[in-house]
Coordinates of C-alpha atoms in Angstrom, one line a residue:
Chain V
X42 CA 105.4 95.5 83.2
X43 CA 103.5 92.3 82.8
X44 CA 99.8 91.7 82.5
X45 CA 97.5 88.7 82.1
X46 CA 94.2 88.3 80.4
X47 CA 91.8 85.4 80.9
X48 CA 89.1 86.0 78.4
X49 CA 86.5 83.6 79.9
X50 CA 85.3 84.5 83.3
X51 CA 83.0 81.4 83.5
X52 CA 83.2 78.1 81.7
X53 CA 80.5 75.5 82.1
X54 CA 81.3 72.1 80.7
X55 CA 79.7 68.6 80.9
X56 CA 81.5 65.9 82.8
X57 CA 83.9 63.8 80.6
X58 CA 84.0 66.6 78.0
X59 CA 87.3 68.4 77.1
X60 CA 88.0 71.9 78.2
X61 CA 90.3 74.7 77.3
X62 CA 90.9 77.7 79.6
X63 CA 92.5 80.6 77.8
X64 CA 95.3 82.8 79.1
X65 CA 97.1 85.6 77.2
X66 CA 99.9 87.7 78.7
X67 CA 101.7 90.9 77.8
X68 CA 105.4 91.4 78.5
X69 CA 108.4 93.1 77.0
X70 CA 110.8 90.6 78.5
X71 CA 111.0 86.9 78.9
X72 CA 108.6 85.4 81.4
X73 CA 107.8 82.3 83.4
X74 CA 104.1 81.2 83.4
X75 CA 101.9 79.4 85.9
X76 CA 98.5 78.0 86.3
X77 CA 97.1 77.8 89.8
X78 CA 93.8 76.2 91.0
X79 CA 91.6 77.3 93.9
X80 CA 89.0 74.8 95.0
X81 CA 86.0 76.3 96.9
X82 CA 86.9 77.8 100.2
X83 CA 90.5 76.8 99.9
X84 CA 93.9 78.3 99.1
X85 CA 95.8 78.2 95.8
X86 CA 97.6 75.2 94.5
X87 CA 100.1 75.0 91.6
X88 CA 98.8 73.1 88.6
X89 CA 101.7 73.5 86.3
X90 CA 104.4 75.9 85.2
X91 CA 106.4 76.9 82.1
X92 CA 110.0 77.9 82.8
X93 CA 111.9 76.9 79.7
X94 CA 112.3 74.0 77.3
X95 CA 109.4 72.1 75.9
X96 CA 106.4 74.3 75.2
X97 CA 103.9 71.6 76.2
X98 CA 103.9 71.2 80.0
X99 CA 102.0 68.6 82.0
X100 CA 100.7 69.2 85.4
X101 CA 98.7 67.5 88.1
X102 CA 95.2 66.0 87.8
X103 CA 95.6 65.4 84.0
X104 CA 96.0 69.1 83.0
X105 CA 98.4 70.3 80.4
X106 CA 99.2 73.7 78.9
X107 CA 101.0 74.9 75.8
X108 CA 103.3 78.0 75.7
X109 CA 103.0 79.9 72.5
X110 CA 105.5 82.8 72.4
X111 CA 104.3 84.3 69.1
X112 CA 100.7 84.5 70.3
X113 CA 101.8 85.2 73.9
X114 CA 99.4 82.6 75.2
X115 CA 99.5 79.8 77.7
X116 CA 96.2 77.9 77.4
X117 CA 95.2 75.2 79.9
X118 CA 93.6 72.0 78.6
X119 CA 92.2 68.8 79.9
X120 CA 90.8 66.1 77.6
X121 CA 88.1 64.8 80.0
X122 CA 86.9 66.8 83.1
X123 CA 85.6 65.4 86.3
X124 CA 83.2 66.9 88.8
X125 CA 86.1 67.4 91.2
X126 CA 87.7 69.8 88.7
X127 CA 85.1 72.5 89.5
X128 CA 87.2 75.3 90.8
X129 CA 88.7 78.7 90.0
X130 CA 91.7 78.7 87.7
X131 CA 94.3 81.5 87.7
X132 CA 97.0 82.2 85.1
X133 CA 100.1 84.1 86.4
X134 CA 103.3 85.6 85.0
X135 CA 106.6 86.8 86.3
X136 CA 109.6 88.1 84.4
X137 CA 112.6 85.9 84.3
X138 CA 114.5 88.6 86.2
X139 CA 112.1 88.2 89.0
X140 CA 110.0 90.9 90.5
X141 CA 106.2 91.0 90.5
X142 CA 104.1 87.9 90.1
X143 CA 100.9 89.1 88.3
X144 CA 97.7 87.1 88.2
X145 CA 94.9 87.1 85.8
X146 CA 91.3 87.6 86.9
X147 CA 90.5 83.9 86.9
X148 CA 88.2 81.5 85.2
X149 CA 85.5 79.7 87.1
X150 CA 85.2 76.2 85.7
X151 CA 81.9 74.5 86.5
X152 CA 81.6 70.8 85.6
X153 CA 78.0 69.7 85.0
X154 CA 77.1 66.1 85.8
Chain G
X1 CA 108.7 73.1 107.5
X2 CA 105.5 75.0 108.2
X3 CA 105.7 76.8 104.9
X4 CA 103.9 80.2 104.8
X5 CA 101.9 81.0 108.0
X6 CA 99.4 83.8 108.1
X7 CA 97.6 85.2 111.2
X8 CA 94.8 85.8 111.9
X9 CA 92.5 83.7 109.8
X10 CA 89.5 86.0 110.3
X11 CA 89.1 89.5 111.6
X12 CA 86.4 92.1 111.7
X13 CA 87.4 95.7 111.9
X14 CA 85.5 98.9 112.4
X15 CA 86.1 101.8 110.0
X16 CA 89.1 103.8 111.0
X17 CA 90.8 101.0 113.0
X18 CA 94.2 99.8 112.2
X19 CA 95.7 96.3 112.2
X20 CA 98.6 94.2 111.1
X21 CA 98.3 91.0 109.1
X22 CA 101.2 88.7 110.0
X23 CA 103.1 86.5 107.5
X24 CA 106.0 84.3 108.3
X25 CA 107.9 81.7 106.1
X26 CA 110.5 79.2 107.2
X27 CA 111.8 78.3 103.7
X28 CA 114.4 81.1 103.5
X29 CA 112.8 82.6 100.4
X30 CA 113.9 86.1 99.5
X31 CA 110.8 87.0 97.5
X32 CA 107.5 87.6 99.3
X33 CA 104.2 89.0 98.2
X34 CA 100.9 90.3 99.5
X35 CA 97.7 89.8 97.5
X36 CA 94.1 90.6 98.0
X37 CA 91.3 88.6 96.4
X38 CA 87.9 90.1 95.7
X39 CA 85.2 88.0 94.1
X40 CA 85.5 87.9 90.3
X41 CA 88.7 90.1 90.4
X42 CA 91.4 87.5 90.8
X43 CA 94.4 88.3 92.9
X44 CA 95.7 91.8 93.0
X45 CA 99.3 92.5 94.1
X46 CA 99.5 94.9 97.0
X47 CA 103.2 95.0 97.9
X48 CA 106.2 92.7 97.4
X49 CA 109.7 92.3 98.7
X50 CA 112.8 90.9 97.1
X51 CA 114.7 90.6 100.4
X52 CA 115.1 91.9 103.8
X53 CA 115.0 95.7 103.8
X54 CA 113.6 96.0 100.3
X55 CA 109.9 96.5 99.5
X56 CA 108.0 97.8 96.5
X57 CA 104.5 98.7 95.5
X58 CA 102.3 96.4 93.5
X59 CA 99.1 97.0 91.6
X60 CA 96.9 98.2 94.6
X61 CA 99.1 99.6 97.4
X62 CA 97.0 102.5 98.6
X63 CA 95.8 102.2 102.2
X64 CA 98.5 99.6 103.0
X65 CA 102.1 99.6 104.3
X66 CA 104.7 96.8 104.6
X67 CA 108.1 96.2 106.2
X68 CA 110.7 93.5 105.8
X69 CA 113.2 93.6 108.7
X70 CA 114.0 89.8 108.4
X71 CA 113.9 87.2 105.6
X72 CA 111.2 85.3 107.5
X73 CA 108.6 88.0 108.2
X74 CA 106.6 90.3 105.9
X75 CA 103.7 92.0 107.8
X76 CA 101.0 94.0 106.1
X77 CA 99.7 97.1 107.9
X78 CA 96.3 98.7 107.4
X79 CA 96.4 102.2 109.1
X80 CA 92.8 103.5 108.6
X81 CA 90.5 100.6 107.7
X82 CA 87.9 101.3 105.1
X83 CA 85.0 99.1 103.8
X84 CA 86.8 98.9 100.4
X85 CA 89.5 96.9 102.2
X86 CA 87.1 94.1 102.9
X87 CA 88.7 91.1 101.2
X88 CA 90.7 87.9 101.5
X89 CA 94.4 88.5 101.9
X90 CA 97.0 86.0 100.8
X91 CA 100.7 86.1 101.6
X92 CA 103.1 84.1 99.4
X93 CA 106.8 83.4 99.1
X94 CA 108.6 82.6 95.8
X95 CA 111.4 80.1 95.2
X96 CA 112.2 81.3 91.7
X97 CA 110.0 78.5 90.2
X98 CA 106.9 78.4 92.4
X99 CA 104.8 80.5 94.7
X100 CA 103.9 79.1 98.0
X101 CA 100.7 80.6 99.6
X102 CA 99.5 81.0 103.1
X103 CA 96.0 79.9 104.0
X104 CA 94.7 83.5 103.8
X105 CA 93.1 86.1 106.1
X106 CA 89.4 87.0 105.7
X107 CA 89.0 90.6 106.7
X108 CA 85.7 92.5 107.0
X109 CA 85.6 96.2 107.6
X110 CA 82.2 97.4 108.9

């Protein structure tokens, strides 16, 4: 079975500063990895995904993430955040044989003007 | 395509009542999921289905039931509503590379 840990429940950061949101997963099989964003009072939107190939993946709104198999991590980064990035960010994992999509508890990113 | 459609958007139940949350997708996806979202707890998987006639339990299935008679529909049934089931419920379908979410159902059990 897969599991996902997001160590930081809340991350405050000043506008235009860089940010990293951490995600670690546990799985005995190969996985696909995702980051989803949820803006206040809205549904979930895909930011980016790792399926195979290059370990550095780029997503929407200037976000990128790096898959590290040895450390079982998939950290999300942005070099310069904007007020509009204030949202809840969720990391998710599914085995490549497809069954359950498991989400982490989420990280609340607050961008301070 | 409408994508994933959930109804109702809001509902208030009394303790012990039952209800069905509806979920329909028009993308012909085999994989469908039900999640509940509680503040600070992320999304917890309730049930999922890998195709018509096949369902399985997720992380928090107690108090819920599902059925999947067609590819399009994946309803979630609450038989005896309890205050602990107050939550936001999301249905999703999976392409193999991406989850598509419905807009959610906000349920309060009082």
